[in-house]
Short mmCIF file of C-alpha atoms and ligand atoms in Angstrom, two decimals:
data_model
loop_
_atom_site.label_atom_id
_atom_site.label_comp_id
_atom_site.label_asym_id
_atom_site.label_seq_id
_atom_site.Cartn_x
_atom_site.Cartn_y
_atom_site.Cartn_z
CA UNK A 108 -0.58 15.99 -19.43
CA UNK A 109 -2.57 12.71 -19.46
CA UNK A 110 -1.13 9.38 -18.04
CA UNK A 111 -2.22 5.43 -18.29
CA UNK A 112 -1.29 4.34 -14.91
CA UNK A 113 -1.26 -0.24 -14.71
CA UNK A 114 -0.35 -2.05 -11.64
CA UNK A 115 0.43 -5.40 -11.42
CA UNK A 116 2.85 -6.36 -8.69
CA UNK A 117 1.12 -9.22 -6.74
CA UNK A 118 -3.10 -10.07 -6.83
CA UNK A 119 -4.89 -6.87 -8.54
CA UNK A 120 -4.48 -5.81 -11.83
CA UNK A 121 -5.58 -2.50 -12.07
CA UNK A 122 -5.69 0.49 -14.26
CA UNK A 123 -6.42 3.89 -13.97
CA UNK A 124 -5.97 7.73 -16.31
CA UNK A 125 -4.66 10.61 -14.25
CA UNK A 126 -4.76 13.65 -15.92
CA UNK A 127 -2.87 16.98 -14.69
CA UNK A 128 -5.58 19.64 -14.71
CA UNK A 129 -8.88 17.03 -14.09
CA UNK A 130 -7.44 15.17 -11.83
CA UNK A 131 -8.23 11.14 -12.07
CA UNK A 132 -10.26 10.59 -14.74
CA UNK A 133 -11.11 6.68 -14.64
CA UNK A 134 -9.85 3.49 -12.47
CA UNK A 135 -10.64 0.08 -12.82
CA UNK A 136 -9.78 -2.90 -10.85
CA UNK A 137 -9.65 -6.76 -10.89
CA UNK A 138 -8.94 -8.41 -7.88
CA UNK A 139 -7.83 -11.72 -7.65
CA UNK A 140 -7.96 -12.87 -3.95
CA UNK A 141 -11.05 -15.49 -4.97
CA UNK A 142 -8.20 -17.51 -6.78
CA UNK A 143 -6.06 -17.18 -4.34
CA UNK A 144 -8.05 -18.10 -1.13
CA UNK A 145 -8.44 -21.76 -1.53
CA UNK A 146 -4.27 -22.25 -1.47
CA UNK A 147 -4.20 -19.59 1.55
CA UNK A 148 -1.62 -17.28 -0.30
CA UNK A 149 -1.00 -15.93 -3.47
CA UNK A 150 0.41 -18.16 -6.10
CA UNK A 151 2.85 -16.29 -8.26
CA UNK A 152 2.15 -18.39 -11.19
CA UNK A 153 -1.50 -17.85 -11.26
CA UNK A 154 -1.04 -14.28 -10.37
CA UNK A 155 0.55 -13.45 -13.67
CA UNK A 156 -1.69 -15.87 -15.86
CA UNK A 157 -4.43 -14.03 -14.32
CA UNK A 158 -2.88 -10.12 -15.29
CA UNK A 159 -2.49 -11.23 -18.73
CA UNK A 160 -6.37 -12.25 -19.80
CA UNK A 161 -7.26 -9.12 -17.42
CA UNK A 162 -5.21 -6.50 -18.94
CA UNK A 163 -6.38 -5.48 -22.21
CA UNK A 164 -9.79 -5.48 -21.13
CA UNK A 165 -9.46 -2.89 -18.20
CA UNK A 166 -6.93 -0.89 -20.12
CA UNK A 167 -10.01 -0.41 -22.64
CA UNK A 168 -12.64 -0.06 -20.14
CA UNK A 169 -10.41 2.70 -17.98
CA UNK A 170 -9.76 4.15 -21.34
CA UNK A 171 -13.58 4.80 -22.24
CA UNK A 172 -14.39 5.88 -19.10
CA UNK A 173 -12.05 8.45 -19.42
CA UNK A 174 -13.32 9.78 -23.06
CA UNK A 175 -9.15 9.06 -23.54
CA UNK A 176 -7.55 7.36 -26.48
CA UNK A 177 -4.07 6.89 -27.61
CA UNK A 178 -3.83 10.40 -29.29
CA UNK A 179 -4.74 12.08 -25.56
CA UNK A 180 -2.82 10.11 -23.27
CA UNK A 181 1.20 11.73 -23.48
CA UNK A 182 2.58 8.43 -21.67
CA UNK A 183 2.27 4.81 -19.99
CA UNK A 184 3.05 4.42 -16.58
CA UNK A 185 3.69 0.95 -15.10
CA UNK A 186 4.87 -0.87 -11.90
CA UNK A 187 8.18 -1.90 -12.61
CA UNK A 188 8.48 -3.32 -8.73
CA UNK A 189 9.03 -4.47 -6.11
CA UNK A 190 6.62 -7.69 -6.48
CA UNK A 191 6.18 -11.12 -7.62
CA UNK A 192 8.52 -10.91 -11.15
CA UNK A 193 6.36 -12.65 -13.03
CA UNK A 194 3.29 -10.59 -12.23
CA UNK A 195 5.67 -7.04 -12.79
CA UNK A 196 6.57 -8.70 -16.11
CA UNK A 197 2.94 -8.52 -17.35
CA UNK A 198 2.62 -4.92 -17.29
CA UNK A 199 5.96 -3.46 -17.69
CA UNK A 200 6.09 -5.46 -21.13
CA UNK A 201 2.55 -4.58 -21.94
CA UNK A 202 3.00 -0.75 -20.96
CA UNK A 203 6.14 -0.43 -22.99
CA UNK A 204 5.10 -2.34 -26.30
CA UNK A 205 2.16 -0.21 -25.89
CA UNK A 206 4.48 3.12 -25.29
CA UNK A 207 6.17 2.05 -28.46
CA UNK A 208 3.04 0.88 -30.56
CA UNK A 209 1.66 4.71 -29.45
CA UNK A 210 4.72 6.09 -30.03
CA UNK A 211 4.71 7.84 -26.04
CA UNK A 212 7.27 7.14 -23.00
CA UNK A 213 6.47 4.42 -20.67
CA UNK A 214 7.74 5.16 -17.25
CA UNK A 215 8.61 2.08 -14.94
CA UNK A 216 6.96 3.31 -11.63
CA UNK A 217 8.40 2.21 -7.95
CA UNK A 218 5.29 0.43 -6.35
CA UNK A 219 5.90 2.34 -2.98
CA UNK A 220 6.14 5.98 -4.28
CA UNK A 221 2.49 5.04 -6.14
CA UNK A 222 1.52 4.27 -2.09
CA UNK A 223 2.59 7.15 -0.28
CA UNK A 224 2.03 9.32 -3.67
CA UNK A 225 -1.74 8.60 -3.20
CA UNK A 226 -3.29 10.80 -0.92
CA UNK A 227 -2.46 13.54 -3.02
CA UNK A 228 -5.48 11.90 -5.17
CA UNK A 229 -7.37 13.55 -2.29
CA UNK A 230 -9.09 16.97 -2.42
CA UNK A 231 -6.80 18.14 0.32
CA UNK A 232 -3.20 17.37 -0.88
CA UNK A 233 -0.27 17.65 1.36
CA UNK A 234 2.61 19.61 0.03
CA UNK A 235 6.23 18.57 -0.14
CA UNK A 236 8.08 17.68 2.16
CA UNK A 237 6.31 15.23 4.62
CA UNK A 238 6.87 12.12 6.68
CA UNK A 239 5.25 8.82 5.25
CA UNK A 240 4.13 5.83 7.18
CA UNK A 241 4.23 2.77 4.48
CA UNK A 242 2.29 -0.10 6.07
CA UNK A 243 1.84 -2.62 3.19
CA UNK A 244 1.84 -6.56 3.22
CA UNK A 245 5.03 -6.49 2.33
CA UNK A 246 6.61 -3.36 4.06
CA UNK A 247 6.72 -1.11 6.92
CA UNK A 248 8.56 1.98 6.84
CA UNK A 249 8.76 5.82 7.77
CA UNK A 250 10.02 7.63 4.93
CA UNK A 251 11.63 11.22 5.39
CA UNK A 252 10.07 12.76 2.04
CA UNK A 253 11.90 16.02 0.47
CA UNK A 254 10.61 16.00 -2.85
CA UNK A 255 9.27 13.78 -5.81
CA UNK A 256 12.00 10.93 -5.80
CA UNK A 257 14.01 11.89 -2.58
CA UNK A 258 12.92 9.42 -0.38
CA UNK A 259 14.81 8.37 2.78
CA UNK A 260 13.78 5.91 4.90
CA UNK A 261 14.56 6.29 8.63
CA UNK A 262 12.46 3.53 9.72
CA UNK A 263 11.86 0.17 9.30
CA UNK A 264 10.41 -3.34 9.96
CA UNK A 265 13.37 -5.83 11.19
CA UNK A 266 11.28 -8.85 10.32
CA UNK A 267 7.64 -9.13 9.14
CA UNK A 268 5.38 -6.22 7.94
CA UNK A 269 2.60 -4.97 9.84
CA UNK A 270 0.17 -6.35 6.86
CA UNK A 271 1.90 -9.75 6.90
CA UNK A 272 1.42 -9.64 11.18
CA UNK A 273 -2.51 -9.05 10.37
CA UNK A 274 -2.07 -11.67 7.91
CA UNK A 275 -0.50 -14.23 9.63
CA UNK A 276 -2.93 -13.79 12.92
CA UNK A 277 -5.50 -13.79 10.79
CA UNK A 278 -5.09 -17.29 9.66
CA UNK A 279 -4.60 -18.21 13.32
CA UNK A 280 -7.86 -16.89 13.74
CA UNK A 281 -8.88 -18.98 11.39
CA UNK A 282 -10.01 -16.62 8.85
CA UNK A 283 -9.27 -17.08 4.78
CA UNK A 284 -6.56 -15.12 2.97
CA UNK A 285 -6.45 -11.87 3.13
CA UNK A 286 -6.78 -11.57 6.47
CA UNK A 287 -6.01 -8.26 7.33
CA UNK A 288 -9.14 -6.49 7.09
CA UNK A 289 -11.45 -9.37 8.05
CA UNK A 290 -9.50 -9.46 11.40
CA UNK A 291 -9.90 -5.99 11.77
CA UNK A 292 -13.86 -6.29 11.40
CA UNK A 293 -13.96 -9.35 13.83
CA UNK A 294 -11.70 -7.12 16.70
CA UNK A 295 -14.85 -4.56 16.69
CA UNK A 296 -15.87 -7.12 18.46
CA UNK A 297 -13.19 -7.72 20.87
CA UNK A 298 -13.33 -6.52 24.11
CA UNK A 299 -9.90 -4.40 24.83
CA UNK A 300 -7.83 -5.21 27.50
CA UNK A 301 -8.91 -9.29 27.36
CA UNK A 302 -4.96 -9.89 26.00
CA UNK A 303 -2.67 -7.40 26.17
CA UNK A 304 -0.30 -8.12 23.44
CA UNK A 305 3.68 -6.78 23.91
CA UNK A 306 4.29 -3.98 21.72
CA UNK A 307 7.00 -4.52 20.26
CA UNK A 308 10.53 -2.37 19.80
CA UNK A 309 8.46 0.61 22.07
CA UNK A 310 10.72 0.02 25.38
CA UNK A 311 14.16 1.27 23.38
CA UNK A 312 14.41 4.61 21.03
CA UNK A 313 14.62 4.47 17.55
CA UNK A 314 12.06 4.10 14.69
CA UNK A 315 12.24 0.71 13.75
CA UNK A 316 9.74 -1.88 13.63
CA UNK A 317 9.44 -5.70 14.93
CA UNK A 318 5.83 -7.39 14.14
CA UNK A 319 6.70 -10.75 14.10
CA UNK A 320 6.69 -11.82 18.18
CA UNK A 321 2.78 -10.45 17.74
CA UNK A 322 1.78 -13.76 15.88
CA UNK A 323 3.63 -16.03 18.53
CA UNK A 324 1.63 -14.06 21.10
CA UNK A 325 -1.34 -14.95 19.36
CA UNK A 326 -0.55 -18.54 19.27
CA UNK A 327 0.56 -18.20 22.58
CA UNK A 328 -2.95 -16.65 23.35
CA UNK A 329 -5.09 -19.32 21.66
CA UNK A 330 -3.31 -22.35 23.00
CA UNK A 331 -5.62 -24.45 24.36
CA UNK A 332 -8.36 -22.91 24.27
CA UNK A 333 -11.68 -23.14 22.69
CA UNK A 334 -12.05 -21.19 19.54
CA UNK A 335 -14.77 -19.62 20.64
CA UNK A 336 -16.24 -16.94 18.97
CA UNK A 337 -15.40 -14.06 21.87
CA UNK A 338 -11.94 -15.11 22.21
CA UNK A 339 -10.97 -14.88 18.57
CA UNK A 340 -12.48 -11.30 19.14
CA UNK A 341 -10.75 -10.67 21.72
CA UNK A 342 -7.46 -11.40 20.70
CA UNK A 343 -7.85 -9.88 17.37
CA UNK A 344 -8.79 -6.55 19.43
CA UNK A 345 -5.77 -7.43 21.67
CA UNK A 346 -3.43 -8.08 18.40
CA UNK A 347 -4.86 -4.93 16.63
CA UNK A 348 -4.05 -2.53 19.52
CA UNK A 349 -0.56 -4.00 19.93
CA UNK A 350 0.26 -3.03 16.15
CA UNK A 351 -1.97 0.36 16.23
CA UNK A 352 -0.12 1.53 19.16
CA UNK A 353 3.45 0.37 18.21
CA UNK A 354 2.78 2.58 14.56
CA UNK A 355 1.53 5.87 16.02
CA UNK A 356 4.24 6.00 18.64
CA UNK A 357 7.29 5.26 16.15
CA UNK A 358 4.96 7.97 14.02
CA UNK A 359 4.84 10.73 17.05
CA UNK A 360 9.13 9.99 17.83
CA UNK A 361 9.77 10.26 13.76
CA UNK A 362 7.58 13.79 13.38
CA UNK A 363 9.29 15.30 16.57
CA UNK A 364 12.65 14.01 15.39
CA UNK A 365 12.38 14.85 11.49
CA UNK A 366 10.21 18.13 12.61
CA UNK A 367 7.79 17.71 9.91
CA UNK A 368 4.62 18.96 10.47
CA UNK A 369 2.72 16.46 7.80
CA UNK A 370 2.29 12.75 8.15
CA UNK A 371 1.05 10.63 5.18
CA UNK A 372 -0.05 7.46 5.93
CA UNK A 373 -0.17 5.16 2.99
CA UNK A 374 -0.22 0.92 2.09
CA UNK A 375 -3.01 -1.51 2.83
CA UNK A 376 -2.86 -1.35 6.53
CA UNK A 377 -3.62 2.13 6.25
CA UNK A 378 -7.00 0.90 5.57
CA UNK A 379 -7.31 0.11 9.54
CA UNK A 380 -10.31 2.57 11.03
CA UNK A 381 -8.26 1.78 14.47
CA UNK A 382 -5.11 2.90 12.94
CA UNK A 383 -6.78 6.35 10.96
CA UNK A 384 -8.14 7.37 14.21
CA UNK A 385 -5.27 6.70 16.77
CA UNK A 386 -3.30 8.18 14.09
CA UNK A 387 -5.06 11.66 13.80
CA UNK A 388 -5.27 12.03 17.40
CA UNK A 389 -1.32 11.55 18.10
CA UNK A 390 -0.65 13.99 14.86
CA UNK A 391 -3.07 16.50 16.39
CA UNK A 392 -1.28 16.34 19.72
CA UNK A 393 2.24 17.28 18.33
CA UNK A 394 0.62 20.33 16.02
CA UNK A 395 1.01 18.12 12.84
CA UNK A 396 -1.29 16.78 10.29
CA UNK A 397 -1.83 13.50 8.80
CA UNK A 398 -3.12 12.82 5.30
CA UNK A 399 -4.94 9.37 4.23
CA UNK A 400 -5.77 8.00 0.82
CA UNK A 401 -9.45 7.20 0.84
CA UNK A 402 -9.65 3.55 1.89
CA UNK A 403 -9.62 2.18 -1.99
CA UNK A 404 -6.56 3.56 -2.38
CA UNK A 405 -4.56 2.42 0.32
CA UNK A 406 -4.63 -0.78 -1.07
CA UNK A 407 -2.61 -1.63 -4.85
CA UNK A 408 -4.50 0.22 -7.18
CA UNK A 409 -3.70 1.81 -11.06
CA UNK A 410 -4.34 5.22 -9.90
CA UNK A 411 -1.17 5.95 -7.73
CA UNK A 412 0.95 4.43 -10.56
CA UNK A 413 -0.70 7.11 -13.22
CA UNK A 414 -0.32 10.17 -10.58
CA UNK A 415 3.44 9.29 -10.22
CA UNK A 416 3.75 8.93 -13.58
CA UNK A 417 2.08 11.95 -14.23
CA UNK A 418 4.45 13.49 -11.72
CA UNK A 419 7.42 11.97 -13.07
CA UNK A 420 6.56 12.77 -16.67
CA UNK A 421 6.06 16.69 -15.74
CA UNK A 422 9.45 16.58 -14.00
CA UNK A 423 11.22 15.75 -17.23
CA UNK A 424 11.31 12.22 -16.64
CA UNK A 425 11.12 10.41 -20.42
CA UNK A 426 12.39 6.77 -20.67
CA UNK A 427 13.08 5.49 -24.10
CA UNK A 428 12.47 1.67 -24.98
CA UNK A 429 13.76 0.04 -21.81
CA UNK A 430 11.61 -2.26 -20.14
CA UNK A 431 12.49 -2.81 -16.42
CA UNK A 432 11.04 -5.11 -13.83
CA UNK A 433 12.79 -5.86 -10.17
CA UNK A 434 11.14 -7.92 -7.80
CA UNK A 435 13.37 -6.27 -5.34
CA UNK A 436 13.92 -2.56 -5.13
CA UNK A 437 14.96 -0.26 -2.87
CA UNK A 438 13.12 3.09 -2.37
CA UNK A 439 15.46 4.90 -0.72
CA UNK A 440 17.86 4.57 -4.36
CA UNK A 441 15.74 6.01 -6.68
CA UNK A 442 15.66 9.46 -7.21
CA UNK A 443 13.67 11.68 -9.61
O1 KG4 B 788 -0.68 -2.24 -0.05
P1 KG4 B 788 -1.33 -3.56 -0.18
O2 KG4 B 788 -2.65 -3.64 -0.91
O3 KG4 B 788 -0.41 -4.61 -0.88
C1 KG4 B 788 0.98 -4.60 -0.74
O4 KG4 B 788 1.63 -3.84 -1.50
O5 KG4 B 788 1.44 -5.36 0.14
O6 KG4 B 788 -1.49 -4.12 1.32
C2 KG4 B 788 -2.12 -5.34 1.60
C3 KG4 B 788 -2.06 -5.57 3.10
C4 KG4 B 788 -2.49 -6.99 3.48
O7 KG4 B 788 -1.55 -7.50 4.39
C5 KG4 B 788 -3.86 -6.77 4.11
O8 KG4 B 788 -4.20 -7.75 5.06
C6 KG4 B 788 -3.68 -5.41 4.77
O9 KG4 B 788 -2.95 -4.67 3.79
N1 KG4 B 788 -4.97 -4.75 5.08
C7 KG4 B 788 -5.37 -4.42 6.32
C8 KG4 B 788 -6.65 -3.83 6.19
N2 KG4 B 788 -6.98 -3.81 4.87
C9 KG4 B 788 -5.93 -4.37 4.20
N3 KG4 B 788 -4.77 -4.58 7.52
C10 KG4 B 788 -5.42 -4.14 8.61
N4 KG4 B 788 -6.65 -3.57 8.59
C11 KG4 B 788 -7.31 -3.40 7.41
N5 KG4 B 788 -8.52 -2.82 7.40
ZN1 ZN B 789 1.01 -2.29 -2.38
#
């Protein structure tokens, strides 16, 4: 079984062929943060101008990279949300007039099962059922995972996501849109323990989140001062260990509570070296293991939307003509 996997919820349009046996075959990428920096955010409008002149030309590069053509691949599988609606509309009406024109199914793929479906890209899988950590720009949640499509989330961010924290500090910090990684690179920097940032939600049980007090501390933090280049690295080291240490605790409470023994982290936050290593050492401590995408992949990318379509397709999954695109979605209702 051989699946075109697109992806086009917000700023990448991306494309990749997973195939069952070989594993994936081809993945190609177009980012479009560039356009977006100069207006600090992404504009929706733009964004899905942008997915329809890159489309057809990485669906035929991934295609030849994989030796694939339509006769090989057995179906399409496409974001069909959450996101920007415009952007989802790209590809879930490309992917299906191209499931009809090829006469295959085109599956309309839930953007956060592609993210915490991706580490079993990886050479070292984990097996159902594990605990996810989603830490996206747009979510942050720990999902109890059973099986393909049972998905219950027992965790969850009451106001901004961790990715949309980074973001938002990052601008602070005065650095350009996307700032979560870029802030991450200056807080190598940082000396720890300059600002001690609250961390947020720890001093109650439960498993839910609260990230967006962090950015007020950083304003709080900055006031008045100089922006100098060893305080900016000092509070993003400051910020970064506040978030870091808020996610591996609610991780370490949600494995001893759900007893799973296997932690997937997945999302673009799960790009954070800080966060990968904090993360394996509090796993290791409670005889668990935890499972990463390589760093490409924890960001949006085409080849978690063809594994889960691959997945999906195997499990008996076969959708007809029906289009679908939601820019809102809930994970926890969608079921195999
Ligand atoms: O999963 P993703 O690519 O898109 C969404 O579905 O939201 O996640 C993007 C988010 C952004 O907020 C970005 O700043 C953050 O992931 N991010 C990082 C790092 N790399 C990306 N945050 C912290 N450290 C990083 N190294
Ligand atoms: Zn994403």
């Amino acid at each position: 079984m051989r699946v075109l996997g697109i992806e086009s919820s917000c700023d990448e349009t991306a494309v990749a062929v997973y195939d069952e046996i070989d594993g994936l075959l081809s993945h190609r990428l177009h980012s479009q943060v560039a356009m977006h920096q100069a207006y600090g955010g992404v504009v929706p409008e733009l964004a899905s101008r942008d997915h329809v002149r890159r489309l057809l030309p990485l669906v035929r590069e991934a295609l030849a990279d994989a030796h694939s053509d339509r006769d090989s691949i057995d179906g399409v599988a496409y974001t069909a949300g959450p996101g920007l609606i415009g952007a989802l509309l790209v590809g879930a009406g490309f992917a299906t007039a191209l499931g009809v024109a090829w006469r295959k199914p085109a599956l309309g793929i839930h953007h956060l099962e592609g993210h915490l479906l991706a580490p079993l890209l990886e050479p070292k899988p984990p097996d159902f059922p594990f605990l996810a950590l989603l830490v996206s720009g747009g979510h942050t949640q720990l999902v109890d995972v059973a099986a393909l499509g049972s998905y219950r989330i027992v965790g969850e961010t009451l106001d901004d996501a961790a990715g949309e924290a980074f973001d938002k500090t990052a601008k602070l910090l005065g650095l350009p849109y996307p700032g979560g990684a870029a802030l991450a690179t200056l807080a190598e920097h940082g000396r720890s323990g300059q600002f001690v940032f609250p961390k947020p939600m720890l001093d109650r049980p439960g498993l839910d989140f609260s990230f967006s007090g962090l950015k007020t501390a950083a304003l709080v933090a900055l006031r008045g001062r100089e922006l100098l280049g060893t305080i900016r690295a000092d509070v993003a080291r400051g910020f970064e260990e506040a978030v870091v240490e808020t996610l591996a605790e609610k991780c370490r409470r949600a494995l001893v509570q759900t007893g799973h023994k296997r932690l997937v982290i997945a999302g673009g936050v799960g790009a954070n070296r800080r966060l990968r290593e904090r993360l394996a050492s509090v796993v290791m401590a409670v005889g668990a293991e935890v499972y990463f995408p390589r760093t490409e992949f924890c960001t949006d990318n085409g080849a978690m939307i063809a594994l889960a379509g691959c997945l999906r397709l195997k499990a008996g999954q076969l959708h007809g003509l029906g289009m679908s695109a939601r820019a809102n979605w809930e994970l926890g209702s969608i079921g195999v």
